[in-house]
PDB file of N, CA and C in Angstrom:
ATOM      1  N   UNK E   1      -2.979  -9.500  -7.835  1.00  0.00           N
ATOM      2  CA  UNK E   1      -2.885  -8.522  -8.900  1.00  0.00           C
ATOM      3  C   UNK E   1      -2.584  -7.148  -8.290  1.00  0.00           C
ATOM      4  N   UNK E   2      -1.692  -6.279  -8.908  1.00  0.00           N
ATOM      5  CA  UNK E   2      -1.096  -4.854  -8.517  1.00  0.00           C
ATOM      6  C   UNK E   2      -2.585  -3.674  -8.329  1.00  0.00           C
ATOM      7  N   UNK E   3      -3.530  -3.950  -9.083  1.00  0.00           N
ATOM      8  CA  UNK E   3      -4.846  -3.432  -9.195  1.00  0.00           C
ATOM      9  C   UNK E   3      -5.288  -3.125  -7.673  1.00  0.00           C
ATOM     10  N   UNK E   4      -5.235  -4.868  -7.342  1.00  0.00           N
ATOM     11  CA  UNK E   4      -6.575  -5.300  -6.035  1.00  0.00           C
ATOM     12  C   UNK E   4      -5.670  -4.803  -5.074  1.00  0.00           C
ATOM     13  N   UNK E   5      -3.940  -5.197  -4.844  1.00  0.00           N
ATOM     14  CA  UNK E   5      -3.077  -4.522  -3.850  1.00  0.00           C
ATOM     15  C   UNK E   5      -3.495  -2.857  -3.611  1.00  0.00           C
ATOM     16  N   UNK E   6      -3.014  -2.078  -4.634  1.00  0.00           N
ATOM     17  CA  UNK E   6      -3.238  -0.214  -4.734  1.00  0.00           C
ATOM     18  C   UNK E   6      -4.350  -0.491  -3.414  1.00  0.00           C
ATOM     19  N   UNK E   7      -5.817  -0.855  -4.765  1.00  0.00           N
ATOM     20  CA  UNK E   7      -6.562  -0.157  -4.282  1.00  0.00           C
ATOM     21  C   UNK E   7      -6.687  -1.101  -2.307  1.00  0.00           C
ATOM     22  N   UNK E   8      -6.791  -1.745  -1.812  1.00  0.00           N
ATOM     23  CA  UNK E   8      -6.507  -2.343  -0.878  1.00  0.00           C
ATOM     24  C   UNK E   8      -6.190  -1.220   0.334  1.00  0.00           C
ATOM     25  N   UNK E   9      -4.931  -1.151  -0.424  1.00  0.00           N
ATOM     26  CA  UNK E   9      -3.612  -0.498   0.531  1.00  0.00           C
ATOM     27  C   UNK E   9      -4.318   1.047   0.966  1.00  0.00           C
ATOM     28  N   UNK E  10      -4.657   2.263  -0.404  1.00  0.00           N
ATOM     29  CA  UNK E  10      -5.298   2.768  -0.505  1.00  0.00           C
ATOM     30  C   UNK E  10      -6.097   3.130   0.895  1.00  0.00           C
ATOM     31  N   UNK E  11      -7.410   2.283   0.070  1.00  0.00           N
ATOM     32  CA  UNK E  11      -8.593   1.989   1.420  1.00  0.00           C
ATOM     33  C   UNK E  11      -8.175   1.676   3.041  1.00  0.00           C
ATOM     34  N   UNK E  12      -7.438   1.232   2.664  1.00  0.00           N
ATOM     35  CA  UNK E  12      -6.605   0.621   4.665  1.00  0.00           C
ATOM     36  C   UNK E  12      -5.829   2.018   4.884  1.00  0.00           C
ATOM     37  N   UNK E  13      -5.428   2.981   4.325  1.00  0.00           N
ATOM     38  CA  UNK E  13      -4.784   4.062   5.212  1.00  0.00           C
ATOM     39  C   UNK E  13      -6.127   5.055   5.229  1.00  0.00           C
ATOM     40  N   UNK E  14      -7.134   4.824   4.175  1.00  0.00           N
ATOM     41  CA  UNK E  14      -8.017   5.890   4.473  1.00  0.00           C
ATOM     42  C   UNK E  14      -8.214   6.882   3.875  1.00  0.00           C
ATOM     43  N   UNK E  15      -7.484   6.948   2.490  1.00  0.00           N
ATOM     44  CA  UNK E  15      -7.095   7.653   1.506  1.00  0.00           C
ATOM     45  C   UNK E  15      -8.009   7.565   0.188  1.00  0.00           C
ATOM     46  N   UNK E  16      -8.053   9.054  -0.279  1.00  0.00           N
ATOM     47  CA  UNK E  16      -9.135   9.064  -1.458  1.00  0.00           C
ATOM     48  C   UNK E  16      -7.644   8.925  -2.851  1.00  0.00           C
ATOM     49  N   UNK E  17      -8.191   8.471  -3.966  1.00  0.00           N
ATOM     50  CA  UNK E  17      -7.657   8.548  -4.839  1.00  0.00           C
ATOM     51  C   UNK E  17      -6.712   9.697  -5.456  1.00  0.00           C
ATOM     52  N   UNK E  18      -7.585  11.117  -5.335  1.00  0.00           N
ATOM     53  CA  UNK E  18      -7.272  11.998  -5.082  1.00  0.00           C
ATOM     54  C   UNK E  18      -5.438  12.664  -4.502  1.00  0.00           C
ATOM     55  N   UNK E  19      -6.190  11.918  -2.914  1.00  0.00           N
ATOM     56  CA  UNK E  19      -4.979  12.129  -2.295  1.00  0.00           C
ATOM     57  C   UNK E  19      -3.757  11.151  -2.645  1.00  0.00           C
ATOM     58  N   UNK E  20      -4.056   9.851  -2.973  1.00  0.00           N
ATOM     59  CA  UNK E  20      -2.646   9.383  -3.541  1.00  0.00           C
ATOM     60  C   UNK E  20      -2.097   9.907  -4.802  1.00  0.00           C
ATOM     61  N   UNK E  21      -2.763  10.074  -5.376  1.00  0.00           N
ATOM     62  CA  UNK E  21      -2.554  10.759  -6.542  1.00  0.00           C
ATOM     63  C   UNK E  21      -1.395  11.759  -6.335  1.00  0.00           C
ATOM     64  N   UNK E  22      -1.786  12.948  -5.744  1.00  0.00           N
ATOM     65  CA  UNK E  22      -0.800  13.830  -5.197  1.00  0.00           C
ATOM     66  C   UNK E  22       0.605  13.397  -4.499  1.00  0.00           C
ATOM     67  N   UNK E  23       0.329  12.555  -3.711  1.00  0.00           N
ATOM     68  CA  UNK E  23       1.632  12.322  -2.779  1.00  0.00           C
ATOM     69  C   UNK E  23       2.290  11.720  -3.839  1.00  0.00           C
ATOM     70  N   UNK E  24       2.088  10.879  -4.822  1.00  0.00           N
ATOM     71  CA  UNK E  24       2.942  10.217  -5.837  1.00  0.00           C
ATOM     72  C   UNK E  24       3.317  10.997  -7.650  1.00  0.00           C
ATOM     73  N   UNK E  25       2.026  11.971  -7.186  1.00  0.00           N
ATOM     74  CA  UNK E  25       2.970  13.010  -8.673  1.00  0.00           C
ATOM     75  C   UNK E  25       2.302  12.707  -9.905  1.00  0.00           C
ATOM     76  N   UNK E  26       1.051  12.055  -9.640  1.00  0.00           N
ATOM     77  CA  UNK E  26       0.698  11.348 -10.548  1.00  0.00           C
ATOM     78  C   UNK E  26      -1.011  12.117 -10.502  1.00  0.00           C
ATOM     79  N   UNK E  27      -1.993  11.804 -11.820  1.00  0.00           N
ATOM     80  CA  UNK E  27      -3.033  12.371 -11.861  1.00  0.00           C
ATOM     81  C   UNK E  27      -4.232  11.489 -11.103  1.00  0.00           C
ATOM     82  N   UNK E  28      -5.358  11.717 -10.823  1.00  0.00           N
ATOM     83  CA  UNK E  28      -6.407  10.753 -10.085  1.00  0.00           C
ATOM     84  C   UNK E  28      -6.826   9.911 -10.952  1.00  0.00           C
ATOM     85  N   UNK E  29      -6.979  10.178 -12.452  1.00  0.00           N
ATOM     86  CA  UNK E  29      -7.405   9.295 -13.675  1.00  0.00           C
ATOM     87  C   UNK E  29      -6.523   8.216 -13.237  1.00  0.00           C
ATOM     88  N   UNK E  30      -5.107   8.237 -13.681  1.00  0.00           N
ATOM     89  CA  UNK E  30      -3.902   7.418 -13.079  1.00  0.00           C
ATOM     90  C   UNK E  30      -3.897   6.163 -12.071  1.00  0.00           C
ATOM     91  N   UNK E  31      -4.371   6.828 -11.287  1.00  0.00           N
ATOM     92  CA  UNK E  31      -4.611   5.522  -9.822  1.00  0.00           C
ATOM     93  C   UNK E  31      -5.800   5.327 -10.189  1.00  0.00           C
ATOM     94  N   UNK E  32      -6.852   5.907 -10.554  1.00  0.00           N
ATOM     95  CA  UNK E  32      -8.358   4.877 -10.888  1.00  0.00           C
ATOM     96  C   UNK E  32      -7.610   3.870 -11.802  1.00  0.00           C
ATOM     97  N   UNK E  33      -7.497   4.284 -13.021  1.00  0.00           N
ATOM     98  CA  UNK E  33      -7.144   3.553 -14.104  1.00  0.00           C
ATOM     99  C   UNK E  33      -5.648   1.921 -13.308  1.00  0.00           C
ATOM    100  N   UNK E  34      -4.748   2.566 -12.435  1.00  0.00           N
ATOM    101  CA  UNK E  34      -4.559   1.240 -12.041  1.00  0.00           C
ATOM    102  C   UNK E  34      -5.221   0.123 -11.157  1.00  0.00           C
ATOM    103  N   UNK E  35      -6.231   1.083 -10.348  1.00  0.00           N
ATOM    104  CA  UNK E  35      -7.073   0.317  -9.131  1.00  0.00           C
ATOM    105  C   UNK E  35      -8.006  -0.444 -10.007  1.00  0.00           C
ATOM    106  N   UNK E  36      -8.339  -0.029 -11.080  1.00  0.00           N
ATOM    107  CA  UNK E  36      -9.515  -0.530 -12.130  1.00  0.00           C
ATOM    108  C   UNK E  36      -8.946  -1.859 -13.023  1.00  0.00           C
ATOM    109  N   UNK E  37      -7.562  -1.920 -13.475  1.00  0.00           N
ATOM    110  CA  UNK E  37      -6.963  -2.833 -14.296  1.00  0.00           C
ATOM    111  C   UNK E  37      -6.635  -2.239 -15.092  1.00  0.00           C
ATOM    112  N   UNK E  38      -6.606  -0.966 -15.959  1.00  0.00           N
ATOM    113  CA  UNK E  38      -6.916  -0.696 -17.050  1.00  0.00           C
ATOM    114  C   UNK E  38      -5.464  -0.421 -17.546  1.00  0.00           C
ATOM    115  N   UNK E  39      -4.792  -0.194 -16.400  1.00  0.00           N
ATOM    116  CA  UNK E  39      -3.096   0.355 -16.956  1.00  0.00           C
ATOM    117  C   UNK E  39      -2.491  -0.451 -15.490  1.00  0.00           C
ATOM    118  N   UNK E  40      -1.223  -0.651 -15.844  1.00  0.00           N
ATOM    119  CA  UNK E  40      -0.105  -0.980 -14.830  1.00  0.00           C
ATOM    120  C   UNK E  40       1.005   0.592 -14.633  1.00  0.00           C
ATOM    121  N   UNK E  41       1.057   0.757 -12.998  1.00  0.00           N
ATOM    122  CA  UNK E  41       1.742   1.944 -12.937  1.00  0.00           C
ATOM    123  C   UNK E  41       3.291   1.340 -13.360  1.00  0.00           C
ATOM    124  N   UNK E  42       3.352   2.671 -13.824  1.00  0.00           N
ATOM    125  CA  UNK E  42       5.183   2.528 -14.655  1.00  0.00           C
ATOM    126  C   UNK E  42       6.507   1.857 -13.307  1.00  0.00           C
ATOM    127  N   UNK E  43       7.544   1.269 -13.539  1.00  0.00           N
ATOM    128  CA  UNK E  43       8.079   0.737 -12.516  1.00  0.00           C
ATOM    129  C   UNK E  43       8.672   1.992 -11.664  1.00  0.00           C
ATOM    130  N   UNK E  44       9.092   3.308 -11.903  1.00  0.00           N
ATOM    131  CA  UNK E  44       9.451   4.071 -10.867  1.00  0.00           C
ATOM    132  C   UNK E  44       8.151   4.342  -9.948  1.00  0.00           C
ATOM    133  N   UNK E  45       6.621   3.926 -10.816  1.00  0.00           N
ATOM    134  CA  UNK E  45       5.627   4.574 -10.062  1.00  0.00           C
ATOM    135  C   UNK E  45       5.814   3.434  -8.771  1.00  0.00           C
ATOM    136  N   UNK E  46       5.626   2.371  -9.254  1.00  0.00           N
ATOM    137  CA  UNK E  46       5.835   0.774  -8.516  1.00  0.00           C
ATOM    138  C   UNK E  46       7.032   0.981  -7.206  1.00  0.00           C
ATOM    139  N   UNK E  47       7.681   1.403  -7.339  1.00  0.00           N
ATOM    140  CA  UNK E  47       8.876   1.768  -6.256  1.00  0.00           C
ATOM    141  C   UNK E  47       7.892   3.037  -5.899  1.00  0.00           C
ATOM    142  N   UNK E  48       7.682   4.019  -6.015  1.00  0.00           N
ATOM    143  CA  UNK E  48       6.667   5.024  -5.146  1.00  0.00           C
ATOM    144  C   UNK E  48       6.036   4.653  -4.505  1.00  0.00           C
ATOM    145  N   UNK E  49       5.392   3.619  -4.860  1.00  0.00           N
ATOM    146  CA  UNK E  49       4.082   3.254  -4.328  1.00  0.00           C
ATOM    147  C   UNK E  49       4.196   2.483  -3.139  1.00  0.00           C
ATOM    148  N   UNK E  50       5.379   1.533  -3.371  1.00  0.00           N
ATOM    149  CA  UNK E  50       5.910   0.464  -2.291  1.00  0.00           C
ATOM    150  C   UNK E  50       6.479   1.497  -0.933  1.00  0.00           C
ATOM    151  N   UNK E  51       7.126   2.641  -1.597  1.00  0.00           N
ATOM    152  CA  UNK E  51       7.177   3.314  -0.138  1.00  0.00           C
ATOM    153  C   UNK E  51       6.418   4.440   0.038  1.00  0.00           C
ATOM    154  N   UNK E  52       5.923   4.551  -0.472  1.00  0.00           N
ATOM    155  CA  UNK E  52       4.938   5.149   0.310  1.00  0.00           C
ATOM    156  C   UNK E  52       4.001   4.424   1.456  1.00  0.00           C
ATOM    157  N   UNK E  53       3.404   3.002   1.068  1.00  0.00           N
ATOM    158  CA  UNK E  53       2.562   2.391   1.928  1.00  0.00           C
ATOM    159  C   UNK E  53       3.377   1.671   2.482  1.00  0.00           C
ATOM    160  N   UNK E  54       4.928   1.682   2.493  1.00  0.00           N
ATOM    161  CA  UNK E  54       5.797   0.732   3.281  1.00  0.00           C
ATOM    162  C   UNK E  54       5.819  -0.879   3.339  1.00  0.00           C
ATOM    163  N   UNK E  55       5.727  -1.264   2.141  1.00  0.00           N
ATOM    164  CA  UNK E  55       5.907  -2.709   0.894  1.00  0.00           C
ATOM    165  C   UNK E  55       6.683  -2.544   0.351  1.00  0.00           C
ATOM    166  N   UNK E  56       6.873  -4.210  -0.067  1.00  0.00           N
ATOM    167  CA  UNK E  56       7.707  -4.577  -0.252  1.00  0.00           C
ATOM    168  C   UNK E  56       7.245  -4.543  -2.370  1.00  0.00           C
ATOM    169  N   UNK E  57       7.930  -3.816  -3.189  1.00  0.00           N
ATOM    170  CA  UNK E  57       7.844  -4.212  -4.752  1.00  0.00           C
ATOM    171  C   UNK E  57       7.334  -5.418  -5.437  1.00  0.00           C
ATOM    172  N   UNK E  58       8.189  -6.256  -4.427  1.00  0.00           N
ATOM    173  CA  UNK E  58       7.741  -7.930  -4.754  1.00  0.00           C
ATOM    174  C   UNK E  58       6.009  -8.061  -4.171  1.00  0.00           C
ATOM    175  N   UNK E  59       5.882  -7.176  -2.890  1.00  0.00           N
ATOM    176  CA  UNK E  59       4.290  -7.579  -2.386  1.00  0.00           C
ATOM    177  C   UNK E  59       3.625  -7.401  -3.255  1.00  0.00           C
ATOM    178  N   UNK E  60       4.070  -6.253  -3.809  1.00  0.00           N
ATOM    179  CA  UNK E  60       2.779  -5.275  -4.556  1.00  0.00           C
ATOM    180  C   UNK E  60       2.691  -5.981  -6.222  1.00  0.00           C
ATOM    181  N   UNK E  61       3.810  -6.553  -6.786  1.00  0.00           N
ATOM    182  CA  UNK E  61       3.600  -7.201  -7.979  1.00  0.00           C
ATOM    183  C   UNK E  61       3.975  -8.893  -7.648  1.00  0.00           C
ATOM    184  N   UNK E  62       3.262  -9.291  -6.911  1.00  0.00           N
ATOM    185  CA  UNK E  62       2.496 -10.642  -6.249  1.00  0.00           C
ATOM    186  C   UNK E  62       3.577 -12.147  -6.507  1.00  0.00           C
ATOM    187  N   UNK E  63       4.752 -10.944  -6.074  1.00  0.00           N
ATOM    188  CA  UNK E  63       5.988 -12.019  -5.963  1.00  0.00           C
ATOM    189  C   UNK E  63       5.937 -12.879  -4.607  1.00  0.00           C
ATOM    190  N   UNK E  64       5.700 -12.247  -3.664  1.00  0.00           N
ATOM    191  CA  UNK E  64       5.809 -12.166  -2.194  1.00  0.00           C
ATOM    192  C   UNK E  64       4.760 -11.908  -1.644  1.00  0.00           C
ATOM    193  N   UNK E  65       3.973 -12.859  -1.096  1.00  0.00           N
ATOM    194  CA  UNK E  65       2.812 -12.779  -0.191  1.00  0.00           C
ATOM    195  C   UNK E  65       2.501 -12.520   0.900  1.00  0.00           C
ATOM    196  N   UNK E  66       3.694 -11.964   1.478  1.00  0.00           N
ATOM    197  CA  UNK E  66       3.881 -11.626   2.796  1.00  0.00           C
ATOM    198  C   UNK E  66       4.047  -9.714   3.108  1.00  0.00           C
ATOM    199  N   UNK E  67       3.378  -9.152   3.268  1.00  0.00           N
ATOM    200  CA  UNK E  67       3.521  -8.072   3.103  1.00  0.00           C
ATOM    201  C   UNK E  67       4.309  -7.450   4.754  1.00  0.00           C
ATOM    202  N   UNK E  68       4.825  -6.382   4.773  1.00  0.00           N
ATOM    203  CA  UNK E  68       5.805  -6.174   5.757  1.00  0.00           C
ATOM    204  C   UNK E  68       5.356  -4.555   5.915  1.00  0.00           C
ATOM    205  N   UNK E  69       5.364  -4.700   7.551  1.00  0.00           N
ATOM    206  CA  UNK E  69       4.884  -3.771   8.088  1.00  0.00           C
ATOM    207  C   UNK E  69       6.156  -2.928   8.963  1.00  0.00           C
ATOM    208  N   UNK E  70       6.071  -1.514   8.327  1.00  0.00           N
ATOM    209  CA  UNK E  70       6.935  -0.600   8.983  1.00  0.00           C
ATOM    210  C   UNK E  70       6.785  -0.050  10.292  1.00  0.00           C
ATOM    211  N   UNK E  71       7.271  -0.738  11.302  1.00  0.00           N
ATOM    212  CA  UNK E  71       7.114  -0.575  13.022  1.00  0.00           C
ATOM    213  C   UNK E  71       8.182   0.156  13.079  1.00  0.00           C
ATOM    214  N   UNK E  72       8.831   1.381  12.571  1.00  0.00           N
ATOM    215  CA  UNK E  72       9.268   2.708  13.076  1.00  0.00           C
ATOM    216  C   UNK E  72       8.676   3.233  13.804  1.00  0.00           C
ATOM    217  N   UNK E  73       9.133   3.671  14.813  1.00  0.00           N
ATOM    218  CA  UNK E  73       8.695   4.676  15.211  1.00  0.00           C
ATOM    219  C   UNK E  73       8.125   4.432  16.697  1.00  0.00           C
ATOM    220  N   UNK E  74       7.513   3.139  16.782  1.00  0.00           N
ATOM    221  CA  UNK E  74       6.646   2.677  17.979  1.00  0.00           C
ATOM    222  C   UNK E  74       7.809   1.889  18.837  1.00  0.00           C
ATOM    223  N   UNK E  75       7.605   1.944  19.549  1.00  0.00           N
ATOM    224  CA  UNK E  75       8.264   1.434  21.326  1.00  0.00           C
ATOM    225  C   UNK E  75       7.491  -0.695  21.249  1.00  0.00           C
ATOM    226  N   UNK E  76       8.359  -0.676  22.159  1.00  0.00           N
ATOM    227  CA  UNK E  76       8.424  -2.156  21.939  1.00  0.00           C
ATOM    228  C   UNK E  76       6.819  -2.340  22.301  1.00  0.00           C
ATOM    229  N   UNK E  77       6.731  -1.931  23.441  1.00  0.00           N
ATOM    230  CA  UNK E  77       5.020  -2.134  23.658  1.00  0.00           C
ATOM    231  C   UNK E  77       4.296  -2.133  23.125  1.00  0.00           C
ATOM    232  N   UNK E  78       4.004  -1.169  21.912  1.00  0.00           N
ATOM    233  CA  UNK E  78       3.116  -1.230  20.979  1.00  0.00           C
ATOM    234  C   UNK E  78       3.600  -2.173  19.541  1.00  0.00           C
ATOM    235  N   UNK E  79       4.854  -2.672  19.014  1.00  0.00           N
ATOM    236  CA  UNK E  79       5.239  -3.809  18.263  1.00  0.00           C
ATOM    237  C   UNK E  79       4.288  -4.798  19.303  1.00  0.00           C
ATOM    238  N   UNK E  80       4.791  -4.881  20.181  1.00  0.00           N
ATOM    239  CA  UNK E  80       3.757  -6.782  21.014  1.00  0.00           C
ATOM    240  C   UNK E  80       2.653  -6.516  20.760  1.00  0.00           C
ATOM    241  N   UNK E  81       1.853  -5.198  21.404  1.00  0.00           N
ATOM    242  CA  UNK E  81       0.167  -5.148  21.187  1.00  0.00           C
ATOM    243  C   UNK E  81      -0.089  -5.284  19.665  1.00  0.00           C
ATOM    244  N   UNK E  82       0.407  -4.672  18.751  1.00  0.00           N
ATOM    245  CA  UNK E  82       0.547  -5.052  17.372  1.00  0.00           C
ATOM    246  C   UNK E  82       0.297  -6.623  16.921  1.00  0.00           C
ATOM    247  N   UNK E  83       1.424  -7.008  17.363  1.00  0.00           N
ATOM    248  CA  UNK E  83       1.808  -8.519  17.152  1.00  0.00           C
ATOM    249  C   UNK E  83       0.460  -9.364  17.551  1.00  0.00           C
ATOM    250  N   UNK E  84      -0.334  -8.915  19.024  1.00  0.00           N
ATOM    251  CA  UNK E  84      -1.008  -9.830  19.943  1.00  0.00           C
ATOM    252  C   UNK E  84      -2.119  -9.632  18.858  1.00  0.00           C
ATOM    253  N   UNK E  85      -2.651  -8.308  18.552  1.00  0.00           N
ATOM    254  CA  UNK E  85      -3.547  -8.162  17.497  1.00  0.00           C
ATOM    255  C   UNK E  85      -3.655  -8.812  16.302  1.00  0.00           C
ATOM    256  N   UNK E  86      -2.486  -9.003  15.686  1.00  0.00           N
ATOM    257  CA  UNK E  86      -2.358  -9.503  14.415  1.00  0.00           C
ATOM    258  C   UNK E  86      -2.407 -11.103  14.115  1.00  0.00           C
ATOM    259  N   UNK E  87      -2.551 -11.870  15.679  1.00  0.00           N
ATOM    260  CA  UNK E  87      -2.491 -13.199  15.930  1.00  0.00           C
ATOM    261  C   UNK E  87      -4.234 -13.243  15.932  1.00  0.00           C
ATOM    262  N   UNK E  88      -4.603 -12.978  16.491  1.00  0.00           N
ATOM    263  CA  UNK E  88      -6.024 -13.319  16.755  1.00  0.00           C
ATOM    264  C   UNK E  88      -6.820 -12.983  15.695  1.00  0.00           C
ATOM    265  N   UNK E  89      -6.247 -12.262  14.569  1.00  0.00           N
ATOM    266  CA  UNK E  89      -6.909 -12.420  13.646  1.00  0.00           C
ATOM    267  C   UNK E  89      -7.409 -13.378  12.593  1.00  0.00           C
TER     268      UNK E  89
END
């Protein structure tokens, strides 16, 4: 569900409601009210949202179960330590 994803995603960068709120233009009622069930964000919000946390549209409305991680930026060394991490889990 798009609800349990938000708030998820949210919590894993470390972010108050608050602050997503802002980066996406949107009010804090807004993201409670989608983290809660109570509303579905509008589809341009749905494309915001996907890049902002660097997902995939389909992850976030539970087309695609595979969620995809944006390794910009990092040097190959840290993609493997990444990778080695993400195995042993």
């Amino acid at each position: 569900m798009i609800a349990d994803k938000i708030k998820a995603l949210r919590e894993a960068k470390g972010i108050t409601q608050s602050e997503l709120a802002k980066s996406l233009s949107v009010t804090r009622a807004g993201v409670n009210n989608w983290e809660q069930g109570l509303s579905v964000p509008a589809p341009s919000s749905i494309v915001e949202i996907a890049k902002y946390f660097g997902v995939s549209t389909d992850y976030l409305l539970g087309i695609d179960h595979n969620a995809v991680l944006n390794v910009s930026g990092l040097d190959d060394k840290d993609v493997a330590e990444l990778a080695e991490r993400l195995k042993s889990k």
